[in-house]
């Protein structure tokens, strides 16, 4: 009897505790104000499952659009066990991006933090403003506009010349995978002298669709996207570590590249350690390969579907060739800067693509927005796709219309077009990415015809992918 009584009391107490936990989870409080409206979903996992449901559309993912309609442009949720405020408010997002180091700090999903590991001395990858400033300057020194203009332009053009010749020789090409491999070889060579012919493995495949794993639940179980990412990460970190050891063992093999500069700076920059340098290099590879290859694939897909755009591009690039004394000469920086319509095509592809699902920051103090308070420690998830596809800014937003950019001034797009982020953390490789796209377009429209073979279904999961791939056939123009 007594044991039964205490057993019943124990069960009752546990039940009460569980209900109290669930009630507290669903109704979080804010000491200094009101939380934005929204739902925290299920205990611990929140609304992660709904967030990760694939959407076969270029449109705003249903998870975001449904909640915007219900709660407004700023709402709260919980993703992967963390409280999150999602914002599609362009004014608030612009403001937050200007508050780096004051109201917010850089933040990653837990999956990305685990993929990149931890920096030495207990400093996580989510909180190193000094490191970011150093890396940004390093990128600009090696890939910035001046270096592109003075050194890299002919190398990047030659890259596309060889790539499209190879594509032409194939029955068909899967664009995303091919461009991923190409971008990996290019970036890895520039960063640490990687030579694909000697590697014995297509290392670029290890970064294909990597964003799918970055935005997934960090569950390292075979068969999951996150597990595939972890396996690819291990191979890439091992590759970088081997190069670092070789450079140190054989100083005569130094190349004066990105990695050599980092190794020199390790002598006086305490945050550059044996642990952090491979992680930094891995992050740069990831940021370049995945986003650029997806944008190139989407652009080619859109051009195939819109022949009038291709005709306008052909006119622009034919004019460039006609102005030359030698039509076979290489592109100059002035010619690149004269590609007005080409740049409109690139901007429209970036607007529609929204390759990265969002921009993450963490509040380092309470933040007021629209009469609500975002508590210290909460994650802020800025969603560019909702802003880039807003019909109030972009008429018929899902249509591919490069001509719209003729009438959109800086004031209209300053807060409504953020493909490269904003503020002090705006992507330092923005000009590099746009130049690569422009050179691809130039080579395609002046020398080749290209047609779809199969695939190309757009899937947001929540990163943009291409279903079962996108295959094209490339042939000579004449």
Tab-separated table of N, CA and C in Angstrom, residues 50 87 161 163 188 291 342 346:
chain	number	residue	atom	x	y	z
A	50	UNK	N	9.145	21.004	-39.536
A	50	UNK	CA	8.402	21.808	-40.521
A	50	UNK	C	9.353	22.682	-41.335
A	87	UNK	N	13.011	37.085	-39.325
A	87	UNK	CA	12.628	38.417	-39.802
A	87	UNK	C	12.660	38.502	-41.319
A	161	UNK	N	37.173	28.941	-70.556
A	161	UNK	CA	37.494	28.455	-71.900
A	161	UNK	C	37.708	26.943	-71.870
A	163	UNK	N	36.815	24.818	-69.406
A	163	UNK	CA	35.648	24.112	-68.880
A	163	UNK	C	34.615	23.865	-69.966
A	188	UNK	N	40.780	25.847	-54.219
A	188	UNK	CA	41.802	25.119	-53.464
A	188	UNK	C	43.204	25.399	-54.000
A	291	UNK	N	28.009	28.040	-52.980
A	291	UNK	CA	27.155	29.152	-53.404
A	291	UNK	C	27.381	29.526	-54.868
A	342	UNK	N	24.332	42.165	-68.816
A	342	UNK	CA	24.861	40.964	-68.159
A	342	UNK	C	24.755	41.097	-66.650
A	346	UNK	N	22.736	38.832	-63.864
A	346	UNK	CA	23.357	38.284	-62.653
A	346	UNK	C	22.575	38.702	-61.408
